[in-house]
mmCIF file of C-alpha atoms in Angstrom:
data_model
loop_
_atom_site.group_PDB
_atom_site.id
_atom_site.type_symbol
_atom_site.label_atom_id
_atom_site.label_comp_id
_atom_site.label_asym_id
_atom_site.label_seq_id
_atom_site.Cartn_x
_atom_site.Cartn_y
_atom_site.Cartn_z
ATOM 1 C CA GLY A 38 14.041 -15.935 21.823
ATOM 2 C CA ALA A 39 13.786 -17.577 18.242
ATOM 3 C CA VAL A 40 17.305 -17.174 17.110
ATOM 4 C CA VAL A 41 17.940 -18.759 13.943
ATOM 5 C CA SER A 42 21.842 -19.586 12.804
ATOM 6 C CA GLN A 43 23.176 -20.322 9.515
ATOM 7 C CA HIS A 44 26.984 -21.801 8.698
ATOM 8 C CA PRO A 45 28.978 -20.791 6.939
ATOM 9 C CA SER A 46 27.722 -17.268 6.411
ATOM 10 C CA TRP A 47 29.709 -17.051 2.966
ATOM 11 C CA VAL A 48 31.389 -19.995 0.496
ATOM 12 C CA ILE A 49 33.412 -20.024 -2.317
ATOM 13 C CA CYS A 50 33.876 -23.648 -4.096
ATOM 14 C CA LYS A 51 34.586 -24.694 -7.528
ATOM 15 C CA SER A 52 32.709 -25.727 -10.476
ATOM 16 C CA GLY A 53 31.535 -29.426 -9.911
ATOM 17 C CA THR A 54 31.771 -29.148 -5.631
ATOM 18 C CA SER A 55 29.515 -29.798 -3.109
ATOM 19 C CA VAL A 56 28.229 -27.317 -0.527
ATOM 20 C CA LYS A 57 26.927 -27.900 2.723
ATOM 21 C CA ILE A 58 24.885 -25.421 4.256
ATOM 22 C CA GLU A 59 23.512 -25.895 7.864
ATOM 23 C CA CYS A 60 20.878 -23.854 9.843
ATOM 24 C CA ARG A 61 20.212 -24.654 13.521
ATOM 25 C CA SER A 62 17.388 -23.234 15.694
ATOM 26 C CA LEU A 63 19.532 -22.006 19.055
ATOM 27 C CA ASP A 64 16.769 -21.586 22.031
ATOM 28 C CA PHE A 65 13.348 -23.373 20.351
ATOM 29 C CA GLN A 66 12.870 -26.757 18.420
ATOM 30 C CA ALA A 67 11.318 -26.329 14.971
ATOM 31 C CA THR A 68 9.597 -29.231 13.668
ATOM 32 C CA THR A 69 9.754 -27.046 9.959
ATOM 33 C CA MET A 70 12.425 -25.346 8.444
ATOM 34 C CA PHE A 71 12.462 -23.474 5.112
ATOM 35 C CA TRP A 72 14.930 -23.026 2.544
ATOM 36 C CA TYR A 73 14.892 -19.663 0.278
ATOM 37 C CA ARG A 74 16.898 -18.598 -2.147
ATOM 38 C CA GLN A 75 17.687 -14.849 -3.098
ATOM 39 C CA PHE A 76 19.069 -13.489 -6.172
ATOM 40 C CA PRO A 77 20.633 -9.858 -6.185
ATOM 41 C CA LYS A 78 18.466 -7.068 -5.654
ATOM 42 C CA GLN A 79 15.568 -9.802 -5.680
ATOM 43 C CA SER A 80 12.805 -11.275 -3.269
ATOM 44 C CA LEU A 81 13.145 -14.249 -1.654
ATOM 45 C CA MET A 82 12.049 -17.906 -3.412
ATOM 46 C CA LEU A 83 10.875 -20.521 -1.323
ATOM 47 C CA MET A 84 12.827 -23.645 -2.672
ATOM 48 C CA ALA A 85 11.682 -26.140 0.484
ATOM 49 C CA THR A 86 9.510 -27.348 2.998
ATOM 50 C CA SER A 87 11.716 -29.472 5.412
ATOM 51 C CA ASN A 88 10.331 -31.772 8.211
ATOM 52 C CA GLU A 89 12.294 -32.993 10.910
ATOM 53 C CA GLY A 90 12.076 -36.832 10.045
ATOM 54 C CA SER A 91 10.551 -36.708 6.656
ATOM 55 C CA LYS A 92 11.532 -36.135 3.369
ATOM 56 C CA ALA A 93 11.234 -32.725 2.215
ATOM 57 C CA THR A 94 8.399 -30.455 -0.008
ATOM 58 C CA TYR A 95 10.099 -29.288 -2.703
ATOM 59 C CA GLU A 96 8.617 -26.105 -4.630
ATOM 60 C CA GLN A 97 7.879 -26.421 -8.664
ATOM 61 C CA GLY A 98 11.202 -25.955 -10.488
ATOM 62 C CA VAL A 99 13.356 -26.786 -8.255
ATOM 63 C CA GLU A 100 15.323 -29.952 -8.490
ATOM 64 C CA LYS A 101 15.133 -32.091 -5.157
ATOM 65 C CA ASP A 102 18.913 -34.136 -6.669
ATOM 66 C CA LYS A 103 20.454 -31.105 -6.838
ATOM 67 C CA PHE A 104 19.525 -29.273 -3.650
ATOM 68 C CA LEU A 105 19.572 -32.205 -1.000
ATOM 69 C CA ILE A 106 17.891 -31.621 2.378
ATOM 70 C CA ASN A 107 18.182 -33.478 5.607
ATOM 71 C CA HIS A 108 16.439 -32.133 8.465
ATOM 72 C CA ALA A 109 17.520 -34.459 11.067
ATOM 73 C CA SER A 110 16.626 -33.207 14.040
ATOM 74 C CA LEU A 111 14.101 -30.370 15.616
ATOM 75 C CA THR A 112 17.094 -27.780 15.874
ATOM 76 C CA LEU A 113 19.220 -28.436 12.545
ATOM 77 C CA SER A 114 18.435 -28.659 8.851
ATOM 78 C CA THR A 115 20.846 -29.129 6.065
ATOM 79 C CA LEU A 116 20.855 -27.518 2.430
ATOM 80 C CA THR A 117 23.500 -29.523 0.232
ATOM 81 C CA VAL A 118 24.230 -28.225 -2.645
ATOM 82 C CA THR A 119 25.287 -31.137 -5.106
ATOM 83 C CA SER A 120 27.607 -30.471 -8.136
ATOM 84 C CA ALA A 121 27.244 -26.738 -7.883
ATOM 85 C CA HIS A 122 27.496 -24.340 -11.020
ATOM 86 C CA PRO A 123 28.177 -20.923 -11.261
ATOM 87 C CA GLU A 124 24.473 -20.292 -11.746
ATOM 88 C CA ASP A 125 23.915 -21.847 -8.616
ATOM 89 C CA SER A 126 25.922 -18.467 -7.152
ATOM 90 C CA SER A 127 23.061 -16.779 -4.848
ATOM 91 C CA PHE A 128 21.909 -15.806 -1.073
ATOM 92 C CA TYR A 129 20.379 -18.851 0.702
ATOM 93 C CA ILE A 130 18.621 -18.112 3.602
ATOM 94 C CA CYS A 131 16.754 -20.652 6.144
ATOM 95 C CA SER A 132 13.690 -20.033 8.314
ATOM 96 C CA ALA A 133 11.976 -22.120 11.064
ATOM 97 C CA ARG A 134 8.982 -21.997 13.001
ATOM 98 C CA PRO A 135 8.947 -22.957 16.488
ATOM 99 C CA GLY A 136 6.996 -26.127 17.406
ATOM 100 C CA LEU A 137 3.791 -26.051 18.994
ATOM 101 C CA ALA A 138 4.893 -27.053 22.133
ATOM 102 C CA GLU A 139 7.226 -24.190 22.042
ATOM 103 C CA VAL A 140 6.565 -20.875 24.211
ATOM 104 C CA SER A 141 7.553 -18.999 21.181
ATOM 105 C CA SER A 142 5.553 -20.635 18.939
ATOM 106 C CA THR A 143 3.548 -18.792 16.500
ATOM 107 C CA ASP A 144 2.669 -18.691 13.119
ATOM 108 C CA THR A 145 5.387 -16.859 12.281
ATOM 109 C CA GLN A 146 8.699 -17.852 10.461
ATOM 110 C CA TYR A 147 12.360 -16.738 11.946
ATOM 111 C CA PHE A 148 15.203 -16.805 9.834
ATOM 112 C CA GLY A 149 18.685 -17.113 10.003
ATOM 113 C CA PRO A 150 21.384 -14.220 8.760
ATOM 114 C CA GLY A 151 21.773 -16.283 5.115
ATOM 115 C CA THR A 152 24.908 -18.307 3.616
ATOM 116 C CA ARG A 153 26.413 -16.487 0.399
ATOM 117 C CA LEU A 154 27.597 -19.219 -2.093
ATOM 118 C CA THR A 155 29.846 -17.786 -4.855
ATOM 119 C CA VAL A 156 30.705 -21.234 -7.133
ATOM 120 C CA LEU A 157 33.269 -20.223 -9.477
ATOM 121 C CA GLY B 186 -1.082 -14.859 -9.775
ATOM 122 C CA GLU B 187 1.173 -14.684 -7.129
ATOM 123 C CA ASP B 188 2.528 -11.273 -7.489
ATOM 124 C CA VAL B 189 3.210 -9.016 -4.008
ATOM 125 C CA GLU B 190 4.359 -5.807 -5.540
ATOM 126 C CA GLN B 191 5.985 -2.742 -3.675
ATOM 127 C CA SER B 192 7.656 0.152 -4.846
ATOM 128 C CA LEU B 193 11.510 0.055 -5.244
ATOM 129 C CA PHE B 194 13.067 2.662 -3.545
ATOM 130 C CA LEU B 195 12.167 5.494 -0.863
ATOM 131 C CA SER B 196 14.215 8.064 0.229
ATOM 132 C CA VAL B 197 13.426 10.063 3.053
ATOM 133 C CA ARG B 198 15.259 12.651 5.403
ATOM 134 C CA GLU B 199 15.539 11.875 9.545
ATOM 135 C CA GLY B 200 12.966 12.594 11.363
ATOM 136 C CA ASP B 201 10.229 12.245 8.890
ATOM 137 C CA SER B 202 8.218 9.577 8.711
ATOM 138 C CA SER B 203 8.079 7.019 5.720
ATOM 139 C CA VAL B 204 5.053 4.713 4.323
ATOM 140 C CA ILE B 205 5.953 1.748 2.725
ATOM 141 C CA ASN B 206 3.284 0.044 0.599
ATOM 142 C CA CYS B 207 2.671 -3.199 -0.549
ATOM 143 C CA THR B 208 -0.090 -4.571 -2.928
ATOM 144 C CA TYR B 209 -0.968 -8.637 -3.195
ATOM 145 C CA THR B 210 -3.167 -10.402 -4.892
ATOM 146 C CA ASP B 211 -4.387 -13.791 -2.280
ATOM 147 C CA SER B 212 -7.698 -12.832 -0.803
ATOM 148 C CA SER B 213 -7.267 -15.460 1.461
ATOM 149 C CA SER B 214 -4.256 -14.705 2.849
ATOM 150 C CA THR B 215 -4.269 -15.303 6.770
ATOM 151 C CA TYR B 216 -1.575 -12.952 7.885
ATOM 152 C CA LEU B 217 0.749 -10.322 6.202
ATOM 153 C CA TYR B 218 4.292 -9.519 7.143
ATOM 154 C CA TRP B 219 6.432 -6.854 7.407
ATOM 155 C CA TYR B 220 10.539 -7.950 7.105
ATOM 156 C CA LYS B 221 13.701 -5.556 7.635
ATOM 157 C CA GLN B 222 16.856 -7.045 5.402
ATOM 158 C CA GLU B 223 19.862 -5.045 6.371
ATOM 159 C CA PRO B 224 22.867 -5.375 3.842
ATOM 160 C CA GLY B 225 24.134 -9.153 3.429
ATOM 161 C CA ALA B 226 22.157 -10.132 6.690
ATOM 162 C CA GLY B 227 18.801 -12.365 6.834
ATOM 163 C CA LEU B 228 15.742 -10.876 7.580
ATOM 164 C CA GLN B 229 14.300 -9.845 10.659
ATOM 165 C CA LEU B 230 10.261 -9.796 11.586
ATOM 166 C CA LEU B 231 8.984 -6.230 12.291
ATOM 167 C CA THR B 232 5.425 -6.898 12.572
ATOM 168 C CA TYR B 233 2.484 -8.865 11.301
ATOM 169 C CA ILE B 234 -1.172 -8.166 11.313
ATOM 170 C CA PHE B 235 -4.031 -10.977 10.914
ATOM 171 C CA SER B 236 -6.338 -10.546 7.834
ATOM 172 C CA ASN B 237 -9.193 -9.451 9.812
ATOM 173 C CA MET B 238 -7.753 -6.693 11.557
ATOM 174 C CA ASP B 239 -7.567 -3.028 9.775
ATOM 175 C CA MET B 240 -4.776 -1.703 11.861
ATOM 176 C CA LYS B 241 -1.877 -2.998 14.013
ATOM 177 C CA GLN B 242 0.725 -0.239 16.050
ATOM 178 C CA ASP B 243 3.934 -1.216 17.713
ATOM 179 C CA GLN B 244 6.246 1.815 18.655
ATOM 180 C CA ARG B 245 7.041 3.178 15.623
ATOM 181 C CA LEU B 246 5.430 0.893 13.148
ATOM 182 C CA THR B 247 2.162 1.362 11.862
ATOM 183 C CA VAL B 248 0.450 -1.229 9.632
ATOM 184 C CA LEU B 249 -2.683 -0.086 7.922
ATOM 185 C CA LEU B 250 -4.660 -3.128 5.976
ATOM 186 C CA ASN B 251 -6.735 -2.338 3.244
ATOM 187 C CA LYS B 252 -8.282 -5.978 2.551
ATOM 188 C CA LYS B 253 -10.913 -4.368 -0.116
ATOM 189 C CA ASP B 254 -8.145 -3.192 -2.236
ATOM 190 C CA LYS B 255 -5.254 -5.773 -1.260
ATOM 191 C CA HIS B 256 -3.321 -2.964 0.314
ATOM 192 C CA LEU B 257 -0.849 -3.264 3.065
ATOM 193 C CA SER B 258 1.578 -0.321 4.275
ATOM 194 C CA LEU B 259 4.263 0.133 6.767
ATOM 195 C CA ARG B 260 4.606 3.292 7.874
ATOM 196 C CA ILE B 261 7.927 4.426 10.494
ATOM 197 C CA ALA B 262 7.407 7.175 12.632
ATOM 198 C CA ASP B 263 10.478 9.424 13.109
ATOM 199 C CA THR B 264 12.597 7.734 10.954
ATOM 200 C CA GLN B 265 16.495 7.336 11.824
ATOM 201 C CA THR B 266 19.447 6.455 9.715
ATOM 202 C CA GLY B 267 19.350 2.582 11.549
ATOM 203 C CA ASP B 268 16.122 2.417 9.391
ATOM 204 C CA SER B 269 17.916 2.458 6.102
ATOM 205 C CA ALA B 270 17.445 -1.101 4.824
ATOM 206 C CA ILE B 271 15.104 -2.895 2.692
ATOM 207 C CA TYR B 272 11.254 -3.889 3.904
ATOM 208 C CA PHE B 273 9.698 -6.930 2.555
ATOM 209 C CA CYS B 274 5.986 -7.647 2.549
ATOM 210 C CA ALA B 275 4.721 -11.102 2.681
ATOM 211 C CA GLU B 276 1.988 -13.056 2.426
ATOM 212 C CA SER B 277 1.055 -16.158 3.427
ATOM 213 C CA LYS B 278 -0.410 -17.806 0.615
ATOM 214 C CA ASN B 279 -4.205 -19.458 0.856
ATOM 215 C CA GLY B 280 -4.324 -19.172 4.716
ATOM 216 C CA ASN B 281 -1.265 -21.450 5.037
ATOM 217 C CA THR B 282 1.755 -19.929 7.227
ATOM 218 C CA ASP B 283 4.333 -22.123 5.435
ATOM 219 C CA LYS B 284 3.870 -20.437 2.219
ATOM 220 C CA LEU B 285 5.091 -16.830 2.063
ATOM 221 C CA ILE B 286 5.044 -15.273 -0.760
ATOM 222 C CA PHE B 287 7.438 -12.121 -0.494
ATOM 223 C CA GLY B 288 7.548 -8.874 -2.459
ATOM 224 C CA THR B 289 10.036 -7.432 -4.420
ATOM 225 C CA GLY B 290 11.121 -4.966 -1.489
ATOM 226 C CA THR B 291 11.738 -1.746 -1.059
ATOM 227 C CA ARG B 292 14.616 0.093 0.028
ATOM 228 C CA LEU B 293 14.895 2.555 1.777
ATOM 229 C CA GLN B 294 17.280 5.186 2.197
ATOM 230 C CA VAL B 295 17.301 7.467 5.424
ATOM 231 C CA PHE B 296 19.507 10.816 4.711
ATOM 232 C CA PRO B 297 20.395 13.287 7.493
#
């Protein structure tokens, strides 16, 4: 249980285009999802917290107009990198926490496999 | 600060025990976690410990917490080649499990 998927697993795009990354909780409902960014050989940095049906909360230094987050349902959150540039190239990882009503509910986050974005 | 620090690299022989260390700064952390990341993959939760515990054991994994020194360790008994990965410790900032502060990661290399 507690499986999180991401799509696509990798994407290459041209500079100036927008890219959408999906994060799904497959066997549980997640009221809260999180988006992280990981640079090569570095740790994960929390970008934003996404709550179903409300606006995302962004961490300091993260441009909310550049990284658009939508959490339209209890099992899906999307991250759109708008007008991507080479410096946006990174490994983007989402995580989800089961809601209180879920059998698997804990205070832990379950992570997706990540999406590698390369902007040319 | 919010630094969570780990040594960068650990190399062990197959069958030996591995000990990965982590120091954190937030004394109000409620939970402390260990995650495993294999190449090109996301993070897999290995185990976590509540801050009022000193030790937690789960099969080959033993977590030790020294809250006074803000030191966390993960011991892997009988290390196998499949244990080769990057291991991250993480603390919950101010006791808020929504805010995980990750360490820099320790790359564990297991050789035959």
